[in-house]
Coordinates of C-alpha atoms in Angstrom, one line a residue:
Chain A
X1 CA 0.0 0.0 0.0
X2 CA 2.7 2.4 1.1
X3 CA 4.7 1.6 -2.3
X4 CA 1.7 2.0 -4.2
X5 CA 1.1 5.5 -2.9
X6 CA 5.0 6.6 -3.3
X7 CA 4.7 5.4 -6.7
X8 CA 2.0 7.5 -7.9
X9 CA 3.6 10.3 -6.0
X10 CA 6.5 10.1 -8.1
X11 CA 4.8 9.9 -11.4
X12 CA 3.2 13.0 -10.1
X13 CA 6.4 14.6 -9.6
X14 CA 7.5 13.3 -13.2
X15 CA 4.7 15.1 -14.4
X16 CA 5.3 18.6 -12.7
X17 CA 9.0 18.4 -13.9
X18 CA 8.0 17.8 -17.3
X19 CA 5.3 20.6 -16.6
X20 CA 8.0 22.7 -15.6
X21 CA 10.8 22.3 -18.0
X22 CA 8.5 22.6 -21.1
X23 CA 7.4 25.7 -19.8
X24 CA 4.4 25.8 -21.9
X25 CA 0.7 25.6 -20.6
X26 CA -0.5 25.0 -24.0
X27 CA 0.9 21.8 -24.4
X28 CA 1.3 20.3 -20.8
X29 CA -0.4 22.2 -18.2
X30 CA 0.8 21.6 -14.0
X31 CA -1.5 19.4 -12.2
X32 CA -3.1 21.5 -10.1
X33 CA -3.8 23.8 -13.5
X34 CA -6.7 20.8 -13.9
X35 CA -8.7 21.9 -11.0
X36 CA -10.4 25.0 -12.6
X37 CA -11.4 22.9 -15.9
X38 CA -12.0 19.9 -13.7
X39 CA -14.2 22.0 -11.7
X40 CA -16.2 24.0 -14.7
X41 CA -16.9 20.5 -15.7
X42 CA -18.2 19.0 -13.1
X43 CA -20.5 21.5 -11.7
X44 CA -21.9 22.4 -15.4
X45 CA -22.6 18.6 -15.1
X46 CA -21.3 17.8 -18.4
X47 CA -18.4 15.5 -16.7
X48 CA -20.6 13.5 -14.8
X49 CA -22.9 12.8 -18.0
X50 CA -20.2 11.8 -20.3
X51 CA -18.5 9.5 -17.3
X52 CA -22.0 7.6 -17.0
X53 CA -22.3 7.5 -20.6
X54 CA -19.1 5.6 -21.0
X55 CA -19.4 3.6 -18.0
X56 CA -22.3 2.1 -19.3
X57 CA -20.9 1.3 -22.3
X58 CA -18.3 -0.1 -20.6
X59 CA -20.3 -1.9 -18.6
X60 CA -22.2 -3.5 -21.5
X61 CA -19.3 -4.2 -23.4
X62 CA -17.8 -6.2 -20.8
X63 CA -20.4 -7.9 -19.7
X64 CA -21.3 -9.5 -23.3
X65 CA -17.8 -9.9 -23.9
X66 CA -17.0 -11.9 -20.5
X67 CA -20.5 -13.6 -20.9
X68 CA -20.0 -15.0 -24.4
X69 CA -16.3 -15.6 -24.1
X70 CA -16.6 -17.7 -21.6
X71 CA -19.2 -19.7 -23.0
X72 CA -17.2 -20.2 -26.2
X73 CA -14.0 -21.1 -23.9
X74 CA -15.8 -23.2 -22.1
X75 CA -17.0 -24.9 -24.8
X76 CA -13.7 -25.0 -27.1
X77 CA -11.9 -26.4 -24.2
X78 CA -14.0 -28.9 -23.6
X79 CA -15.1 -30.7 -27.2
X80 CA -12.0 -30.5 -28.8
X81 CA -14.1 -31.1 -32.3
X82 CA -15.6 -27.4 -31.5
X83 CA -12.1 -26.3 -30.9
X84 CA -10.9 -27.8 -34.5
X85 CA -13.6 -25.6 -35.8
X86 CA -13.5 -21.8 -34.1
X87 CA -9.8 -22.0 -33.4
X88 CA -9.1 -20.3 -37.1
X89 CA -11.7 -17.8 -36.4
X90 CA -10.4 -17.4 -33.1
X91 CA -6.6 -16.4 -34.8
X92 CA -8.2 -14.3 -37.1
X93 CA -10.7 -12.2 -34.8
X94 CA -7.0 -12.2 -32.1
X95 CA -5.4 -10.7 -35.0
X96 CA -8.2 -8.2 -36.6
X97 CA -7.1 -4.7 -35.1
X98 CA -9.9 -2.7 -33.5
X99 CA -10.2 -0.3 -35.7
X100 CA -11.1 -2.4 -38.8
X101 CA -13.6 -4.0 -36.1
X102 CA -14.7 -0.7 -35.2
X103 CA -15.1 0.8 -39.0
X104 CA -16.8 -2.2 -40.2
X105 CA -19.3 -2.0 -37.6
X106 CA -19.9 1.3 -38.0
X107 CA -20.6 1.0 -42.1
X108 CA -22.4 -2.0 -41.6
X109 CA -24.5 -1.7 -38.5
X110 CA -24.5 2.4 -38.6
X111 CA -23.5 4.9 -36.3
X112 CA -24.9 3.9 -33.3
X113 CA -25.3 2.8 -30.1
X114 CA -25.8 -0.8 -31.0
X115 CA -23.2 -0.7 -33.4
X116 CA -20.8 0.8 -31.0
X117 CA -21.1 -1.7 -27.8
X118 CA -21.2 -4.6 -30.6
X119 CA -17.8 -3.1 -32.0
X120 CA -16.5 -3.5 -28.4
X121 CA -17.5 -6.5 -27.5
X122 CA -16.4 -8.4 -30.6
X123 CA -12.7 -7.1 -30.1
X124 CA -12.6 -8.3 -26.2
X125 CA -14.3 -11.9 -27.0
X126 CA -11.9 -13.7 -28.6
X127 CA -9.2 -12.6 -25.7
X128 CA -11.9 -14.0 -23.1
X129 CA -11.9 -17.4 -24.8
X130 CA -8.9 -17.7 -25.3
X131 CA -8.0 -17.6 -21.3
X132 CA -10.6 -19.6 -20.6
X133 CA -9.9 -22.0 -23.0
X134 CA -7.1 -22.7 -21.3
X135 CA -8.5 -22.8 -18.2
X136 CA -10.9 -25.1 -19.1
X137 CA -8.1 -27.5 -20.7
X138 CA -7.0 -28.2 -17.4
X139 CA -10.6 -29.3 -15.6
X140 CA -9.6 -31.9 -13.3
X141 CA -11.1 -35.3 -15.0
X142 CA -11.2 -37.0 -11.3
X143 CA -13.9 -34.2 -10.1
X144 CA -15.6 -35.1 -13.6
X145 CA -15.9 -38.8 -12.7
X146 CA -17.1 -37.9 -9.1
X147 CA -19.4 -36.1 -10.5
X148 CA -20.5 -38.4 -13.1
X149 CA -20.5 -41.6 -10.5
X150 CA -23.2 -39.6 -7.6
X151 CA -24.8 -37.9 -10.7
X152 CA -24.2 -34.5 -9.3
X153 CA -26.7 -32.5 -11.1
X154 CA -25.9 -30.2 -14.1
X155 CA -26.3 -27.3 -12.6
X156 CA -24.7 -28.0 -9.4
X157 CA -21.9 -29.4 -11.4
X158 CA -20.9 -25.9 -13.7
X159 CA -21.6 -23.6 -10.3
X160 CA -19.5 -25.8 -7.9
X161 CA -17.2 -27.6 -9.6
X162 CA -16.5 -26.2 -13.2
X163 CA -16.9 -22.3 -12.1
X164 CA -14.6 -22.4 -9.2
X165 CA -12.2 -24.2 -11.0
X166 CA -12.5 -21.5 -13.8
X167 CA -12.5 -18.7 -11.2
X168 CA -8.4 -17.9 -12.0
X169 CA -9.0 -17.9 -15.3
X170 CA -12.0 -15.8 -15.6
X171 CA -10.5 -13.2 -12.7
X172 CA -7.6 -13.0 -15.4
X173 CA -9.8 -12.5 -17.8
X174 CA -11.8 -10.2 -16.3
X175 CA -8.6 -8.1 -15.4
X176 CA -7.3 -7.7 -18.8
X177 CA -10.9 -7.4 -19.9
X178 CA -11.8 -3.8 -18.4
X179 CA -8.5 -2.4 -19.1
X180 CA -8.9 -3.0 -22.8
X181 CA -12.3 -2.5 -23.3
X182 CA -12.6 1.0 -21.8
X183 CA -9.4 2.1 -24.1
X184 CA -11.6 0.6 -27.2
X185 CA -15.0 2.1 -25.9
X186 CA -12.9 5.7 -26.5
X187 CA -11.9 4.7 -29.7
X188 CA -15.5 4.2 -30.6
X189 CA -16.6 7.2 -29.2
X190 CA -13.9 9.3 -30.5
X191 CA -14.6 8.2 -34.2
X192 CA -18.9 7.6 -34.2
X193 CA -20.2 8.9 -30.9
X194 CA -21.7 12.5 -30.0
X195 CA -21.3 12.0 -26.4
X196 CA -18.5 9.8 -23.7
X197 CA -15.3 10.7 -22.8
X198 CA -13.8 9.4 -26.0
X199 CA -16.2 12.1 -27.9
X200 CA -15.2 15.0 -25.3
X201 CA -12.0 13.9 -25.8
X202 CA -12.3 14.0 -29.4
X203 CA -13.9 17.8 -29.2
X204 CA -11.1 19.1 -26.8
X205 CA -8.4 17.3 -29.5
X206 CA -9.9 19.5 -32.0
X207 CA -9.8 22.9 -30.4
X208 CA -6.1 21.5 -29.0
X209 CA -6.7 22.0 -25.3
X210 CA -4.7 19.9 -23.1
X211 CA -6.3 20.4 -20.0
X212 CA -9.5 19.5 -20.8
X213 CA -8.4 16.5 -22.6
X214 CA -6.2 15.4 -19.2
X215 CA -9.4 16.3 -17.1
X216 CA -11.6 14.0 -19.0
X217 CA -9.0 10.8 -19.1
X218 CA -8.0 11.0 -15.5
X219 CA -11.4 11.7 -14.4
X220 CA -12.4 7.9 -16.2
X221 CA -8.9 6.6 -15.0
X222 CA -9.8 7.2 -11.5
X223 CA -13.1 5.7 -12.4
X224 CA -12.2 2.7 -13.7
X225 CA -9.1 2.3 -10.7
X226 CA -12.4 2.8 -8.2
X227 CA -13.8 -0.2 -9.8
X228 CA -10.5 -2.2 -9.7
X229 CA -10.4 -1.6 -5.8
X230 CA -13.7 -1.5 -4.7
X231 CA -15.0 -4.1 -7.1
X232 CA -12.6 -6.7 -8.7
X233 CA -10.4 -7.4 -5.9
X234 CA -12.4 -7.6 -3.1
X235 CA -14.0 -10.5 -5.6
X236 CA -10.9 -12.2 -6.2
X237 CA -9.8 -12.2 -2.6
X238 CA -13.3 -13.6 -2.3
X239 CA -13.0 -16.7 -4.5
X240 CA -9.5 -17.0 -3.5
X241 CA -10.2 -17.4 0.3
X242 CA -10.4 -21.8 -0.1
X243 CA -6.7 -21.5 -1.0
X244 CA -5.5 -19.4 1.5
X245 CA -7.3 -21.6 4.3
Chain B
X1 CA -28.6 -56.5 -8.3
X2 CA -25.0 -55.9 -10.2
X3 CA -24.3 -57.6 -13.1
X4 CA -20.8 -57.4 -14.6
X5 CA -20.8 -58.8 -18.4
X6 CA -17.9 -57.2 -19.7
X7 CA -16.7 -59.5 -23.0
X8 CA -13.6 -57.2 -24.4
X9 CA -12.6 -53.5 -23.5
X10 CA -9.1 -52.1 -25.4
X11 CA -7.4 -49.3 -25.3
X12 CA -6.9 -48.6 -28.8
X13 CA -5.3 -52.6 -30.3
X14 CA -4.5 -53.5 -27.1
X15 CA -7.2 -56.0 -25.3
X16 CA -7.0 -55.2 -21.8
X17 CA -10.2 -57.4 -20.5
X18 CA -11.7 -60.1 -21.4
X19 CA -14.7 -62.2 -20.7
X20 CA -14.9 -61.2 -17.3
X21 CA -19.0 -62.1 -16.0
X22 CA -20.1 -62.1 -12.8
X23 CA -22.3 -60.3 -10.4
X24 CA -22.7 -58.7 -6.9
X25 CA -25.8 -59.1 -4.9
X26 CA -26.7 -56.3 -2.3
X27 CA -24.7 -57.0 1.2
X28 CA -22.4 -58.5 -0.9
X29 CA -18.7 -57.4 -0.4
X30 CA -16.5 -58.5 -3.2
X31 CA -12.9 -57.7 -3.6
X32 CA -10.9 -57.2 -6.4
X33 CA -7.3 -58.3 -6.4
X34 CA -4.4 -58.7 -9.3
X35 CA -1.0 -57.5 -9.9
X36 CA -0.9 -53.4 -10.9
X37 CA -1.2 -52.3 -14.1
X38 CA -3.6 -55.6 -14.6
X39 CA -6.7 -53.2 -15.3
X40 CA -8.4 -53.4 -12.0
X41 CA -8.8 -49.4 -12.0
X42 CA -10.3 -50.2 -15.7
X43 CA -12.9 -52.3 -14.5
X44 CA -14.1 -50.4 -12.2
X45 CA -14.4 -47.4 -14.1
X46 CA -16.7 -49.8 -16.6
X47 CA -18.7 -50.8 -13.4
X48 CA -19.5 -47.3 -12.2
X49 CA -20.6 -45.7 -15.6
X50 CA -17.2 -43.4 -16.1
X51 CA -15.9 -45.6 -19.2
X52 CA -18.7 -46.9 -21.2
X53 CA -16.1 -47.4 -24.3
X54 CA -16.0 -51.4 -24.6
X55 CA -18.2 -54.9 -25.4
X56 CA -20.7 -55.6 -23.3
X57 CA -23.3 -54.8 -21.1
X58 CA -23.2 -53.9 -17.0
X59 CA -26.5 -53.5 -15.2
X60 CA -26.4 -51.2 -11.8
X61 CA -28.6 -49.7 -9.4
X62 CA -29.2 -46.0 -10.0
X63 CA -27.7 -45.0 -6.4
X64 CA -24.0 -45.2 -6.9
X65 CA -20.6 -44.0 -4.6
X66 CA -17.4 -44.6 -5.0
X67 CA -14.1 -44.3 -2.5
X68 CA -11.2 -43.2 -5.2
X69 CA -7.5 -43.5 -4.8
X70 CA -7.1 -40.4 -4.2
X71 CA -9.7 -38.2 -1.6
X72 CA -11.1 -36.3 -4.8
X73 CA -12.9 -33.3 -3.3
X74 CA -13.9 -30.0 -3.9
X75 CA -11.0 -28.0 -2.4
X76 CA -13.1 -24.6 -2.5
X77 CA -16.3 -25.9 -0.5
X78 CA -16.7 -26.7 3.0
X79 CA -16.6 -30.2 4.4
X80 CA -20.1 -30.1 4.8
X81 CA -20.7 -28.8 1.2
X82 CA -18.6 -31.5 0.3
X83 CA -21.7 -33.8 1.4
X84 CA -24.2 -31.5 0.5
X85 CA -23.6 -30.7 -3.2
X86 CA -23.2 -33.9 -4.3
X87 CA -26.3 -35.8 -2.9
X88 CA -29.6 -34.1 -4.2
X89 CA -31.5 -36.2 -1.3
X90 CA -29.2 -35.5 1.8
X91 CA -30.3 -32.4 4.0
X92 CA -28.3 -30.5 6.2
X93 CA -29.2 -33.0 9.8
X94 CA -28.2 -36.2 7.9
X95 CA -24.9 -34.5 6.3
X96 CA -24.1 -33.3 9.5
X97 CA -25.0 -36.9 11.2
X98 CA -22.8 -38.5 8.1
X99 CA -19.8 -36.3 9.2
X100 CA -20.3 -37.1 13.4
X101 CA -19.9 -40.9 11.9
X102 CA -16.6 -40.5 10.5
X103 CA -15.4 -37.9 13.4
X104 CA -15.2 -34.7 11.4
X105 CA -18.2 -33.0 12.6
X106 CA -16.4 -30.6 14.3
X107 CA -14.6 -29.8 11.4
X108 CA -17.9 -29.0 9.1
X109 CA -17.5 -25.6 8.2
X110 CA -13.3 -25.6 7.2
X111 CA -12.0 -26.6 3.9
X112 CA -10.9 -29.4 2.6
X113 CA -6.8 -28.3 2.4
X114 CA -6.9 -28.1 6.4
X115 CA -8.1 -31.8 7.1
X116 CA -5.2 -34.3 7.1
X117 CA -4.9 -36.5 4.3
X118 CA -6.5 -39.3 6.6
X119 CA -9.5 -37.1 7.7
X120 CA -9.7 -35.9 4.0
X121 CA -10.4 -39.8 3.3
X122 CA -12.7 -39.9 5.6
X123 CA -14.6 -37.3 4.1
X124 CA -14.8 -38.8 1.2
X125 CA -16.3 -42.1 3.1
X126 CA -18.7 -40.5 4.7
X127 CA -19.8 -38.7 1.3
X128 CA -19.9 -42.2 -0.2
X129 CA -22.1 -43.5 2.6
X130 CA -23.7 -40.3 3.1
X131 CA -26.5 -41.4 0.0
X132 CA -27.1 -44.8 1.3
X133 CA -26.1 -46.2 -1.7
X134 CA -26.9 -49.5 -3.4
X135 CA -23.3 -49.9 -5.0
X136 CA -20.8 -48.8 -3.2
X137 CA -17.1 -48.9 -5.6
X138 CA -14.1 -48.3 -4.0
X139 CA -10.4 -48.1 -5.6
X140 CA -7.5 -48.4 -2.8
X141 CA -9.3 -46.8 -0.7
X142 CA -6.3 -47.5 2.2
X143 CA -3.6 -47.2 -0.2
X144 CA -0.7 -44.5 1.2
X145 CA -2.0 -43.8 5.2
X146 CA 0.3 -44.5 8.0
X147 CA -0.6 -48.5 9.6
X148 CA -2.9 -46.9 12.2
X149 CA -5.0 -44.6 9.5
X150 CA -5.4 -47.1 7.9
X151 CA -6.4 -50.1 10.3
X152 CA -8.7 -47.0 12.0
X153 CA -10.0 -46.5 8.1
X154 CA -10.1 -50.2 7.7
X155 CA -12.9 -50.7 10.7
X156 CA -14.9 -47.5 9.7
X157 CA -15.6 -49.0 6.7
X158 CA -16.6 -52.6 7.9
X159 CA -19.0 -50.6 10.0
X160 CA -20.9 -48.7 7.6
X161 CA -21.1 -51.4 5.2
X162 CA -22.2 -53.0 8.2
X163 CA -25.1 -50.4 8.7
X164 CA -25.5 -49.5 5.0
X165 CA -25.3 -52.7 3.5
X166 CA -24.6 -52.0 -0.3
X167 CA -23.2 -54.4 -2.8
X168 CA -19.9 -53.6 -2.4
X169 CA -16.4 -53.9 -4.8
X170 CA -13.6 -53.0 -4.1
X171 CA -9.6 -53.0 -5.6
X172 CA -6.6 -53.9 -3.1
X173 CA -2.9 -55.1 -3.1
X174 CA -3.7 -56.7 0.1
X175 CA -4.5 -60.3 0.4
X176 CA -5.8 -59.3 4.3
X177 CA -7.8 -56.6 3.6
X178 CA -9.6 -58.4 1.1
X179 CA -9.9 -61.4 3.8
X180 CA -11.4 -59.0 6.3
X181 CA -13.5 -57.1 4.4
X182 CA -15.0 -59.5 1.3
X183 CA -17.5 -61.9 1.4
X184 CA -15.9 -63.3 -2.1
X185 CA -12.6 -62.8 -3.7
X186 CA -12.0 -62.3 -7.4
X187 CA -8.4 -62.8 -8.9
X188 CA -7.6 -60.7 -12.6
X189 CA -5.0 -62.5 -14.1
X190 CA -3.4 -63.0 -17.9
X191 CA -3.0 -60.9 -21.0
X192 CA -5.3 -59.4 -21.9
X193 CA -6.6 -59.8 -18.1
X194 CA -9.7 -61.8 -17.1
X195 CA -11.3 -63.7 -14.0
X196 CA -9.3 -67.0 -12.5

């Protein structure tokens, strides 16, 4: 905790250096230069608007993404005749960079919202499956015949004996997951979207003010970092507890 | 009733069984005994359902445990769960009751990773038992516990098949054990393996 918070202190300090020898507001403001805009933003409500609005994309994205990925893992590490199938697909869609994603959706689907989260989405899934492909490689076979011999019921079997042996996989998953989908949500804003932080983002590029492009991406990278804490880790610590026992 | 009518099994050319009939009536206790590697593991796994690749036909009850080598449980659920999960019919007063029997009550609510490994296969007998099963399959179930784990494992289990009274088979190196505990031997021998 203590190393944590030195180390974000001396990326601050990095920053005010930096601030300082370039001498230039117009191009990289001091930190504390933020707090006016930051401000403005906030109490005109426009910051809180565009955070939701991205959140919730976010929040859709990765749902559908970790929902769908895991399914397909799931099911590609299991039946290895699936697997034969998808894994191409799988290379390809690992390979396809989010912007052609992104475009295509766009031209195809048209500049909306539907078009937008399904453009997310499809860039995260293949990652998903992939690490829970693996995961679900290495299902123990000796829980599988225990199950199969006292005919543990189906759903009993994927909530207490596939899922927590998943858990690692789909934490890691999970992990990697929000960090790159909030990046491509901007992306999508930023090229179709009239409102988000990627579209404010995009507006502030245009009329090149740094500030206000700084206050909107720290504003969503405390966000997100708020979710991390409060959210993600107190679940992994959760699901974890069994080994530290 | 059991009946075992198993007339070939192989692993891909290789025959490892052959012609191997018979069948266990319910208080029965039969046990299993050849040199390793002989495909005593195999035949059970045909008997409880888990292989069903080979020539044949095996007829069981529907209510099934089995004892495994190893203590095969779910690491990441209570002892209790342990019971609980995998019997639809068991409610919490007879799980509990299934533990006290075994002497791991008092242990109901930690995880599997802090029982020893003997109390850890004694979870795994009392989950077997737990379902008052007509079949009861066991693999080595004393196989690598101290002499006194083992003896003290040795007369849980008389008991219970005692009280439960399943048809019972079950795989051992030991010639004792299988005196002690079986009502009827049965020797694997020969390549590919079958009943002498």
């Amino acid at each position: 905790m203590r190393i944590r918070g030195l180390s974000l202190v001396s990326l601050l300090l990095l920053w005010i250096v930096a601030a300082y020898i370039g001498a230039d507001p117009q191009v990289l403001p001091m930190p504390w230069a933020l707090a006016g805009p930051f401000w403005s933003e906030l109490s005109s409500g426009e910051l809180p608007f565009h955070l939701a609005t991205t959140a919730l994309r976010v929040l859709w994205a990765f749902a559908l993404a970790m929902t769908l990925g895991t399914v397909l893992g799931l099911l590609m590490g299991v039946f290895p005749k699936i697997d034969q199938w998808l894994d191409p697909w799988l290379v390809i869609f690992l390979n396809l960079p989010a912007l052609v994603l992104i475009v295509l959706c766009y031209l195809w689907i048209g500049l909306n919202e539907t078009a937008a989260i399904i453009a997310v989405t499809l860039n995260k899934i293949p990652n998903v499956t992939t690490i829970i492909r693996e995961g679900a490689r290495a299902l123990n076979p000796d829980l599988k015949a225990m199950a199969q011999v006292f005919r543990v019921r189906r759903s009993i079997y994927l909530k207490h004996i596939i899922l927590p042996q998943l858990a690692p996989f789909i934490a890691a998953a999970a992990r990697s997951g929000v960090a790159v989908i909030w990046k491509i949500v901007l992306v999508v804003e930023f090229l179709g979207r009239s409102n988000g932080i990627g579209f404010q983002i995009h507006l502030y590029f245009q009329l090149f003010d740094v500030a206000y492009v700084l206050v909107y991406s720290l504003s969503f990278i405390a966000f997100m970092l708020a979710v991390e804490w409060s959210l993600l880790q107190p679940w992994e610590r959760r699901v974890r507890r069994w080994r530290q026992a | 009733m059991t009946r075992i009518n198993v007339s070939a099994k192989s692993f891909g050319e290789t025959v490892i069984l052959r012609d191997i009939h018979f069948e266990i009536s319910a208080g029965e206790t039969v046990a299993l005994l050849g040199p390793s590697g002989i495909g005593k593991s195999t035949l059970l796994q045909l008997i409880a359902g888990t292989d069903t690749d080979f020539e044949g036909q095996i007829e069981r009850p529907d209510a099934i445990a089995m004892v495994f080598q190893e203590p095969t449980l779910l690491p990441w659920r209570s002892v209790l769960d342990n019971i609980l999960l995998v019997h639809k019919t068991v409610d919490g007063d007879s799980a509990h009751a299934a533990l006290e029997r075994v002497g791991l009550n008092s242990k109901a609510y930690m995880f599997p990773g802090q029982l020893s490994l003997g109390q850890q296969r004694r979870l795994s007998l009392a989950r077997a038992f737990a379902g008052s099963p007509d079949l009861l399959i066991m693999d080595e179930p004393f196989v690598s516990l101290d002499e006194a784990t083992a003896e003290g494992m040795l007369i849980l289990t008389e008991e219970l098949i005692g009280e439960v009274k399943p048809a019972t088979i079950f795989v051992t190196h030991s010639e004792p054990e299988a005196k002690r505990l079986a009502t009827r031997v049965l020797r694997l021998q020969g390549k590919p393996a079958t009943l002498i």
